[in-house]
Amino acid sequence: MTKDHHHLGTLRRWWRRQHFDPGWAGWLVNPFYFARRGLRDGLGEFLPGLTGDVLDVGCGRKPYQDLTRATR
């Protein structure tokens, strides 16, 4: 992999992360920054209490999977 491809991959991962877990610069690229930030914060209070099997309907890439201890 060339240096340019590595940087492009890093940028793509950052860009995808900003859609569901926007960091401090996410407001620059995500028009839904405040809604997504609020959603992640709210889920962060609720999801850690879930264990076992959890069904996340419409989860797509599972952007909030790291917030729960669910086994599946």
Coordinates of N, CA and C in Angstrom, one line a residue, residues 10-20 29:
T10 N -7.3 6.2 6.0 CA -7.4 6.9 7.3 C -8.5 7.9 7.3
L11 N -8.5 8.7 6.2 CA -9.5 9.8 6.0 C -10.9 9.2 5.9
R12 N -11.0 8.1 5.2 CA -12.3 7.5 5.0 C -12.8 7.0 6.3
R13 N -12.0 6.3 7.1 CA -12.4 5.8 8.4 C -12.9 7.0 9.3
W14 N -12.1 8.1 9.3 CA -12.5 9.2 10.1 C -13.8 9.8 9.7
W15 N -14.0 9.9 8.4 CA -15.2 10.5 7.8 C -16.4 9.6 8.2
R16 N -16.3 8.3 8.1 CA -17.4 7.4 8.5 C -17.7 7.5 10.0
R17 N -16.7 7.6 10.8 CA -16.9 7.7 12.3 C -17.6 9.0 12.6
Q18 N -17.4 10.1 11.9 CA -18.0 11.4 12.1 C -19.5 11.3 11.9
H19 N -20.0 10.4 11.1 CA -21.4 10.3 10.9 C -22.2 9.7 12.1
F20 N -21.6 8.9 12.9 CA -22.3 8.2 14.0 C -21.7 8.6 15.4
V29 N -18.2 18.4 9.2 CA -18.6 17.5 8.1 C -19.9 16.8 8.3

